[in-house]
């Protein structure tokens, strides 16, 4: 039986749950699971992920877990340090309510906000001061992943498509002709953007 190695591209299905909240499902690649647990979104495309092992494309504990595993189904329990990290008090910021009003935002507890490119959640509003939590929403949570390693990907075309998906850059077509892969993009890409993509590929 083939075992997964660091650097392999693998096809992976998963359903992720928060252990401390009665195994509440918060993410999945499987449409039936999304519908069953009330998190289905018509905007989502539900299909297995193709990821490169050891590149930080999964949470740390899961990335490490799949190494040396055979194809098949597993359940993985991860403590916060291996999942989305522990809460860091330094990521709680006190911000003047005027900053929100400048952007026509009325802060209330629980509101998701984007400040200077960082996503946070308003925790408290007290007078003219607002505390925003920039920790990951799932920090300090124990996470359970039900995963199925469906296969190891050898096809260069699929590898390139998976890598392009990580950059979130739309492309028209990927072709593999005589061992050379060519990519047609939907629009001209500036060199400062295309160079890191080419280096990665």
Protein backbone atom coordinates (compact mmCIF):
# COMPACT_ATOMS: atom_id res chain seq x y z
CA UNK A 1 0.00 0.00 0.00
CA UNK A 2 1.25 3.51 -0.83
CA UNK A 3 1.96 5.86 2.10
CA UNK A 4 1.75 9.65 1.98
CA UNK A 5 5.07 11.50 2.06
CA UNK A 6 5.92 15.16 2.71
CA UNK A 7 5.78 16.94 -0.64
CA UNK A 8 3.10 14.64 -2.08
CA UNK A 9 -0.06 16.12 -3.56
CA UNK A 10 -3.05 14.34 -2.05
CA UNK A 11 -6.80 14.42 -2.63
CA UNK A 12 -8.57 14.89 0.70
CA UNK A 13 -12.17 15.08 1.93
CA UNK A 14 -12.84 16.35 5.44
CA UNK A 15 -15.53 17.39 7.89
CA UNK A 16 -14.34 19.60 10.76
CA UNK A 17 -16.04 19.86 14.18
CA UNK A 18 -15.59 21.86 17.38
CA UNK A 19 -15.19 19.28 20.16
CA UNK A 20 -16.07 21.62 23.05
CA UNK A 21 -19.36 22.62 21.37
CA UNK A 22 -21.03 19.21 21.07
CA UNK A 23 -19.02 18.38 17.93
CA UNK A 24 -20.62 21.24 15.99
CA UNK A 25 -19.64 21.01 12.31
CA UNK A 26 -18.15 24.27 11.00
CA UNK A 27 -16.52 23.25 7.72
CA UNK A 28 -16.62 20.40 5.20
CA UNK A 29 -15.74 19.49 1.63
CA UNK A 30 -18.74 17.13 1.45
CA UNK A 31 -22.05 18.64 0.27
CA UNK A 32 -24.21 16.02 2.02
CA UNK A 33 -22.49 16.80 5.36
CA UNK A 34 -22.97 20.55 4.81
CA UNK A 35 -26.72 20.04 4.24
CA UNK A 36 -27.05 17.61 7.15
CA UNK A 37 -25.47 20.05 9.61
CA UNK A 38 -27.13 23.24 8.33
CA UNK A 39 -24.02 24.97 6.98
CA UNK A 40 -24.65 24.48 3.26
CA UNK A 41 -23.93 27.47 1.02
CA UNK A 42 -24.95 27.63 -2.65
CA UNK A 43 -21.86 29.80 -3.26
CA UNK A 44 -19.54 26.95 -2.21
CA UNK A 45 -18.20 24.25 -4.51
CA UNK A 46 -18.11 21.03 -2.52
CA UNK A 47 -15.36 18.70 -3.72
CA UNK A 48 -12.19 17.08 -2.33
CA UNK A 49 -9.20 19.35 -1.76
CA UNK A 50 -5.93 18.74 -3.56
CA UNK A 51 -3.13 19.94 -1.26
CA UNK A 52 0.64 19.60 -1.08
CA UNK A 53 1.64 17.92 2.19
CA UNK A 54 4.02 19.85 4.43
CA UNK A 55 3.34 23.27 2.89
CA UNK A 56 1.02 24.62 5.60
CA UNK A 57 -2.07 24.28 3.42
CA UNK A 58 -3.78 22.45 6.29
CA UNK A 59 -3.70 23.27 10.01
CA UNK A 60 -0.39 22.14 11.53
CA UNK A 61 -1.65 19.03 13.32
CA UNK A 62 -3.52 17.72 10.29
CA UNK A 63 -0.60 18.46 7.94
CA UNK A 64 1.64 16.38 10.22
CA UNK A 65 -0.95 13.63 10.76
CA UNK A 66 -1.33 12.64 7.10
CA UNK A 67 2.41 11.92 6.68
CA UNK A 68 3.07 8.14 6.47
CA UNK A 69 -0.67 7.37 6.37
CA UNK A 70 -2.19 4.97 3.85
CA UNK A 71 -5.20 5.95 1.77
CA UNK A 72 -8.36 5.66 3.86
CA UNK A 73 -10.57 7.29 6.49
CA UNK A 74 -9.34 8.63 9.83
CA UNK A 75 -10.58 10.70 12.77
CA UNK A 76 -8.06 13.21 14.14
CA UNK A 77 -8.45 15.16 17.42
CA UNK A 78 -6.32 18.30 17.64
CA UNK A 79 -5.58 20.52 20.62
CA UNK A 80 -5.58 24.30 19.98
CA UNK A 81 -1.80 24.48 19.47
CA UNK A 82 -2.11 21.99 16.59
CA UNK A 83 -5.23 23.62 15.12
CA UNK A 84 -6.00 27.35 15.18
CA UNK A 85 -3.78 28.35 18.10
CA UNK A 86 -4.44 29.56 21.63
CA UNK A 87 -5.96 32.96 22.30
CA UNK A 88 -3.33 35.68 22.46
CA UNK A 89 -4.13 38.67 24.69
CA UNK A 90 -1.96 40.86 22.44
CA UNK A 91 -4.52 40.36 19.66
CA UNK A 92 -7.23 42.12 21.70
CA UNK A 93 -7.14 45.78 20.66
CA UNK A 94 -8.82 48.80 22.24
CA UNK A 95 -10.06 51.09 19.46
CA UNK A 96 -11.85 54.43 19.65
CA UNK A 97 -15.47 54.26 18.49
CA UNK A 98 -14.65 57.28 16.28
CA UNK A 99 -12.60 54.97 14.03
CA UNK A 100 -15.74 52.94 13.33
CA UNK A 101 -17.95 55.98 12.82
CA UNK A 102 -15.45 57.34 10.27
CA UNK A 103 -16.21 54.23 8.19
CA UNK A 104 -19.95 54.43 8.93
CA UNK A 105 -19.85 51.29 11.09
CA UNK A 106 -21.92 50.97 14.26
CA UNK A 107 -19.96 48.48 16.41
CA UNK A 108 -21.94 45.92 18.41
CA UNK A 109 -20.66 42.79 20.18
CA UNK A 110 -20.29 39.90 17.75
CA UNK A 111 -19.87 42.11 14.66
CA UNK A 112 -17.15 40.96 12.24
CA UNK A 113 -14.99 43.86 11.10
CA UNK A 114 -12.08 44.36 8.71
CA UNK A 115 -9.56 46.90 9.99
CA UNK A 116 -6.36 47.61 8.05
CA UNK A 117 -6.73 44.26 6.28
CA UNK A 118 -7.15 42.28 9.52
CA UNK A 119 -10.41 40.54 10.35
CA UNK A 120 -11.64 40.76 13.92
CA UNK A 121 -14.74 40.41 16.06
CA UNK A 122 -16.11 43.17 18.28
CA UNK A 123 -16.18 41.83 21.84
CA UNK A 124 -17.33 44.81 23.92
CA UNK A 125 -18.54 48.37 23.36
CA UNK A 126 -18.21 50.60 26.39
CA UNK A 127 -18.75 54.34 26.01
CA UNK A 128 -16.33 55.53 23.36
CA UNK A 129 -14.13 52.42 23.48
CA UNK A 130 -14.43 49.20 21.54
CA UNK A 131 -12.49 45.98 22.17
CA UNK A 132 -11.84 44.03 18.96
CA UNK A 133 -10.54 40.45 19.06
CA UNK A 134 -8.15 39.66 16.18
CA UNK A 135 -7.58 36.06 17.30
CA UNK A 136 -8.77 33.36 14.91
CA UNK A 137 -12.48 32.72 15.69
CA UNK A 138 -11.58 29.08 16.46
CA UNK A 139 -8.55 29.83 18.65
CA UNK A 140 -8.39 27.84 21.93
CA UNK A 141 -10.81 25.23 20.55
CA UNK A 142 -10.19 21.49 20.34
CA UNK A 143 -10.96 20.47 16.76
CA UNK A 144 -11.97 17.07 15.39
CA UNK A 145 -11.41 16.25 11.71
CA UNK A 146 -13.02 13.28 9.99
CA UNK A 147 -10.83 12.87 6.92
CA UNK A 148 -10.59 10.57 3.92
CA UNK A 149 -7.29 10.47 2.03
CA UNK A 150 -8.67 9.56 -1.37
CA UNK A 151 -5.51 9.39 -3.42
CA UNK A 152 -2.01 10.64 -4.20
CA UNK A 153 -1.96 12.91 -7.26
CA UNK A 154 0.73 12.32 -9.87
CA UNK A 155 -0.87 14.15 -12.82
CA UNK A 156 1.12 17.42 -13.38
CA UNK A 157 -2.03 19.13 -14.73
CA UNK A 158 -3.95 18.49 -11.49
CA UNK A 159 -0.95 19.61 -9.42
CA UNK A 160 -0.75 22.90 -11.31
CA UNK A 161 -4.52 23.47 -11.00
CA UNK A 162 -4.28 22.86 -7.25
CA UNK A 163 -1.36 25.29 -6.89
CA UNK A 164 -3.22 27.95 -8.90
CA UNK A 165 -6.26 27.48 -6.67
CA UNK A 166 -4.18 28.50 -3.66
CA UNK A 167 -3.27 31.79 -5.36
CA UNK A 168 -6.99 32.37 -6.08
CA UNK A 169 -6.15 33.64 -9.57
CA UNK A 170 -8.74 32.74 -12.23
CA UNK A 171 -7.41 30.79 -15.19
CA UNK A 172 -9.01 29.57 -18.41
CA UNK A 173 -7.16 26.38 -19.10
CA UNK A 174 -4.29 24.12 -18.03
CA UNK A 175 -2.83 21.74 -20.61
CA UNK A 176 -0.20 19.04 -20.29
CA UNK A 177 1.43 18.40 -23.68
CA UNK A 178 4.51 16.18 -23.95
CA UNK A 179 5.36 16.70 -20.28
CA UNK A 180 5.09 20.50 -20.45
CA UNK A 181 2.25 22.22 -18.63
CA UNK A 182 0.92 25.50 -20.03
CA UNK A 183 -1.56 27.81 -18.31
CA UNK A 184 -3.92 30.26 -20.02
CA UNK A 185 -5.08 33.04 -17.69
CA UNK A 186 -8.30 35.01 -17.98
CA UNK A 187 -6.41 38.32 -17.98
CA UNK A 188 -2.84 39.62 -18.26
CA UNK A 189 -1.03 39.22 -14.95
CA UNK A 190 1.61 41.75 -13.83
CA UNK A 191 5.13 40.33 -13.47
CA UNK A 192 5.28 41.03 -9.72
CA UNK A 193 2.27 38.70 -9.35
CA UNK A 194 3.21 36.12 -11.99
CA UNK A 195 6.82 35.58 -10.83
CA UNK A 196 5.97 34.01 -7.42
CA UNK A 197 3.34 31.86 -9.16
CA UNK A 198 5.88 30.64 -11.74
CA UNK A 199 8.45 29.99 -8.98
CA UNK A 200 5.90 27.95 -7.03
CA UNK A 201 4.85 25.94 -10.08
